[in-house]
Backbone as a ProteinNet text record, in pm:
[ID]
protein_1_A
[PRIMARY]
XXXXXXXXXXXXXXXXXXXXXXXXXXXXXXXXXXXXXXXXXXXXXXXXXXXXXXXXXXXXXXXXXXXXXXXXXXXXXXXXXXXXXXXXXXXXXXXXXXXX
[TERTIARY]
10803.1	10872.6	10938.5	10916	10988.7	11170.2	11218.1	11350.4	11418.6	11311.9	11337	11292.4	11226.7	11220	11309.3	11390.5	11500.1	11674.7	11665.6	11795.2	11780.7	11921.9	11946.7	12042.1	11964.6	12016.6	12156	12212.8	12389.8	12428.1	12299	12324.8	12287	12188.8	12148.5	12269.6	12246.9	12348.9	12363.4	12479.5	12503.5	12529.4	12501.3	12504.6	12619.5	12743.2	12840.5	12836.7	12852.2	12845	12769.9	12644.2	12568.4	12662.5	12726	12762.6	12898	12933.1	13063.6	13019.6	12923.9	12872.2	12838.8	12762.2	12722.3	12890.7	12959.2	13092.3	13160.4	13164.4	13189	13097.7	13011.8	12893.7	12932.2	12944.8	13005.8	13106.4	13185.2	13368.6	13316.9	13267.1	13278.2	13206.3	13080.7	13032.3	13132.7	13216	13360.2	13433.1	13455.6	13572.7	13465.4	13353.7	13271.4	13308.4	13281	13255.7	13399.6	13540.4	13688.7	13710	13660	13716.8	13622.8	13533.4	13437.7	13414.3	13347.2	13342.9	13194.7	13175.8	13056.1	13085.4	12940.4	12929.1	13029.4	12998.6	13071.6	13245.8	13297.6	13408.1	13505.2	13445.4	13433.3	13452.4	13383.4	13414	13476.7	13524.8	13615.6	13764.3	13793.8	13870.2	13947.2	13818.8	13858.9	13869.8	13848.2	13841.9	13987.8	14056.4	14178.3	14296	14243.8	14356.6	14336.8	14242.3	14217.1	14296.9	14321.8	14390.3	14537.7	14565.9	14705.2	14759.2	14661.3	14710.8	14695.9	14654.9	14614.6	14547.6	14434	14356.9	14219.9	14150.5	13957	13903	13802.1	13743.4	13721.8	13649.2	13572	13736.5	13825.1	13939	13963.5	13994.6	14035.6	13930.6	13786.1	13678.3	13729.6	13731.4	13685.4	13846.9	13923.8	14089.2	14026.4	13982.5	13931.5	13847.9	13726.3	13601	13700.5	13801.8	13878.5	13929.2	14019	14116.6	14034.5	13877.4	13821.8	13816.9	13769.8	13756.4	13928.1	14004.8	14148	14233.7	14193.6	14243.5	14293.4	14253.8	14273.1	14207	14289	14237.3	14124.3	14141.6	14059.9	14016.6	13848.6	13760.2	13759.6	13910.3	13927.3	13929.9	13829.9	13838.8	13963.9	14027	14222.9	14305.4	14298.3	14372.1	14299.1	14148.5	14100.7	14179.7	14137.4	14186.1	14325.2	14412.2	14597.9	14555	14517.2	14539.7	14432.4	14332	14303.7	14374.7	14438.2	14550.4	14665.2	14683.3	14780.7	14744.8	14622.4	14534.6	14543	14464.4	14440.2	14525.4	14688.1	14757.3	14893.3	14917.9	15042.6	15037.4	15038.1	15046.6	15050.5	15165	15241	15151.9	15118.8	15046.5	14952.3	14960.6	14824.5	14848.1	14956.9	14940.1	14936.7	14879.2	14869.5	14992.6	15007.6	15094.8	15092.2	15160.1	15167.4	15211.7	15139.1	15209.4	15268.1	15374.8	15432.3	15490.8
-7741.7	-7644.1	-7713.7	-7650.9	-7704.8	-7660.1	-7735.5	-7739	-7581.2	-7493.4	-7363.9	-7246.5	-7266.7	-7239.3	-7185.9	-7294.9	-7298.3	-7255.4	-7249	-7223	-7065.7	-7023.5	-6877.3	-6840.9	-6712.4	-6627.5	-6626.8	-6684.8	-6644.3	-6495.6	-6440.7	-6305.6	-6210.2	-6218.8	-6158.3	-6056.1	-5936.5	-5893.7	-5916.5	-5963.9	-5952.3	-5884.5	-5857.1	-5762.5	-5678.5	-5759.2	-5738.6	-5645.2	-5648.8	-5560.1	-5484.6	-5489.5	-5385	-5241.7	-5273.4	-5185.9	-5144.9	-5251.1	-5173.8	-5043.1	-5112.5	-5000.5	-4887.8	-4872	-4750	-4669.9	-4775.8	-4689.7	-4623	-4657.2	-4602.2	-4524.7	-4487	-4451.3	-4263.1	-4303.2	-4196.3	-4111.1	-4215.3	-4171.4	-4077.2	-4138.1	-4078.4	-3939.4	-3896	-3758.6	-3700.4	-3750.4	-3634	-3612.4	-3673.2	-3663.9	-3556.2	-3576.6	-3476.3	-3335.5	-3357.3	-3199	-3169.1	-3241.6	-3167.4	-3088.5	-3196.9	-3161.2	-3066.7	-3063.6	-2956.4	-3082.1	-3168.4	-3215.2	-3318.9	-3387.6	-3454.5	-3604.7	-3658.2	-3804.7	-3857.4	-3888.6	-3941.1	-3961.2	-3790.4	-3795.5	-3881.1	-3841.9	-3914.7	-4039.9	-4126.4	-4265.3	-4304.7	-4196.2	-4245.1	-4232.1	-4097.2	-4096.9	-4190.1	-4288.2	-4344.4	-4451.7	-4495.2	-4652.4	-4636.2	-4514.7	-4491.7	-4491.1	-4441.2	-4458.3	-4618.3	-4658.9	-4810.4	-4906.5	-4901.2	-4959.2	-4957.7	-4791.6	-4759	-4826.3	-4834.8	-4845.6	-5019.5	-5119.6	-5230.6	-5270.7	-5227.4	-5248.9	-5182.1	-5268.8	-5244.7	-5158.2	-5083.8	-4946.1	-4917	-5059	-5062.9	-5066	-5128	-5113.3	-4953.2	-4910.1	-4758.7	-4710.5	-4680.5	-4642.4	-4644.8	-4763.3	-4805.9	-4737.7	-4712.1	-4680	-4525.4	-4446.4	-4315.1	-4274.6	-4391.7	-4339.5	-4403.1	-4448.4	-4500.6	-4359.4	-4298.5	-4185.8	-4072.2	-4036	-3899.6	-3806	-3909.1	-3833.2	-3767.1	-3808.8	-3742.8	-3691.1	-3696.8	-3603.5	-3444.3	-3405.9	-3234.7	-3206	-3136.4	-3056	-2956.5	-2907.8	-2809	-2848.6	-2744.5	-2796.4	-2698.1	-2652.5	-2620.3	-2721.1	-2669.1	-2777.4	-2798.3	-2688.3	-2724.5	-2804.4	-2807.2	-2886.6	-3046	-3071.1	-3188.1	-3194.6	-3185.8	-3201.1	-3205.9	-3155.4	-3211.1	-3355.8	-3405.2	-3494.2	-3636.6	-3574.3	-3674.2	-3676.4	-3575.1	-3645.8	-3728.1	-3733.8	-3882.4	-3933.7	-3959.1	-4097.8	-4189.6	-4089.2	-4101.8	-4162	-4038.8	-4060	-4085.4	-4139.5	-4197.5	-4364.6	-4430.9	-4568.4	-4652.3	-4645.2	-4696.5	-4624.8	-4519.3	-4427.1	-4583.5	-4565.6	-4632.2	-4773.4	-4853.3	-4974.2	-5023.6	-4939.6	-4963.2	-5025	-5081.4	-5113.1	-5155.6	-5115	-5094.6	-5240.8	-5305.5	-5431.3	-5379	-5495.9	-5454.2	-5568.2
1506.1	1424	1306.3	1177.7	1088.2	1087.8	1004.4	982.2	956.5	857	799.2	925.3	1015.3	1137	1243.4	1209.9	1316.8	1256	1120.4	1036.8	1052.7	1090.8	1091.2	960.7	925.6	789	802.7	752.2	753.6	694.5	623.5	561.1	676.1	769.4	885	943.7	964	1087.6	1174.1	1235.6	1399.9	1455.2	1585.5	1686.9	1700.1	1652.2	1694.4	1508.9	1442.4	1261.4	1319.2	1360.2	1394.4	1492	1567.6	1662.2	1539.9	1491.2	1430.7	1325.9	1270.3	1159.6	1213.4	1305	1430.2	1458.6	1498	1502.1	1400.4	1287.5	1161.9	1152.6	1140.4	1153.5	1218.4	1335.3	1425.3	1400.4	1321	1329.3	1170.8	1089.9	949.9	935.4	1090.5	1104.6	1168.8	1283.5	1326.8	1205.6	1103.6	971.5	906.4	878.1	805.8	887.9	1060.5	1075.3	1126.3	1091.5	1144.6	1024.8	917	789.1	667.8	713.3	631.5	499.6	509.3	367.8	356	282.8	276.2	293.8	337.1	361.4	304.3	165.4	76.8	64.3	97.9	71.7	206.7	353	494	454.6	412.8	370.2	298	195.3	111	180.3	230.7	349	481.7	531.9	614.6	512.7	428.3	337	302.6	242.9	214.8	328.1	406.2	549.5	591	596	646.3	528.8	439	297.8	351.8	368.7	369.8	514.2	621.4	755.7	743.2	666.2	639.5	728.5	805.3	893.3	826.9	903	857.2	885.1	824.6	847.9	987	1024.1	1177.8	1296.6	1219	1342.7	1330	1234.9	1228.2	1306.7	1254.1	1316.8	1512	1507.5	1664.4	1732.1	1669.3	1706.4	1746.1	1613.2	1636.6	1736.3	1768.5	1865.5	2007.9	2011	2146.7	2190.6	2085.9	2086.7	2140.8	2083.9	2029	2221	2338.6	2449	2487.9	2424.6	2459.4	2351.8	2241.3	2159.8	2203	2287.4	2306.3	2453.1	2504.5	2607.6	2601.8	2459.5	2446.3	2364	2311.2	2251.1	2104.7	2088.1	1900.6	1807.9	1735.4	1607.6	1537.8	1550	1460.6	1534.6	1685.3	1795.2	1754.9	1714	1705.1	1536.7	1458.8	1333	1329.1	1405.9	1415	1469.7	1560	1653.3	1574.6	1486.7	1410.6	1280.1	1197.1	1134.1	1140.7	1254.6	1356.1	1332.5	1349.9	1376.6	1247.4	1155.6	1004.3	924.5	954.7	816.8	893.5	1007.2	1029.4	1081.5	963	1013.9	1167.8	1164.7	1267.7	1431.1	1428.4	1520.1	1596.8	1700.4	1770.2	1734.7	1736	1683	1524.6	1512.2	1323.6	1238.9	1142.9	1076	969.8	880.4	723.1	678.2	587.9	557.9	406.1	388.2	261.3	185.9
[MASK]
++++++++++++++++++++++++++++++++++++++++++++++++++++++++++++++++++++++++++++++++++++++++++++++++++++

């Protein structure tokens, strides 16, 4: 085997990006269907709470897909949409914390 053979892509995904992106992935279609809005705006959404909460999309993400089986007893979309605006837009919520 040559030398170029055996060297791994440092640009390559890992397994571990792979699953995170899948989780974002997930989290940014619940933000689409709580919130009535498109791909686009979903990501811009969580990129903005992830800024404000100073934590990474994929921690927010993975905070949300932790939360989503207990968010609500019941299965109203307004009971889910209160309980993911916690999530979203109160810092401190879940560990989170605002640096300053």
């Amino acid at each position: 085997m040559s030398d170029e053979e055996n060297t791994v892509d440092p640009t390559a995904p890992t397994p571990e990006h792979d699953r995170s992106r899948a989780v974002v992935e997930q989290v940014k279609g619940v933000v689409m269907l709580v919130y009535g809005i498109t791909a686009e705006q979903a990501a811009d959404l969580l990129g903005t709470c992830s800024q404000d909460s100073n934590i990474s999309t994929a921690q927010l993400a993975e905070r949300i897909a932790t939360c989503l089986p207990t968010l609500s007893d019941s299965s109203a979309l307004w009971d889910t949409r209160v309980q993911l605006n916690r999530i979203l837009l109160v810092p401190n919520a879940h560990g989170a914390g605002r640096a300053r």
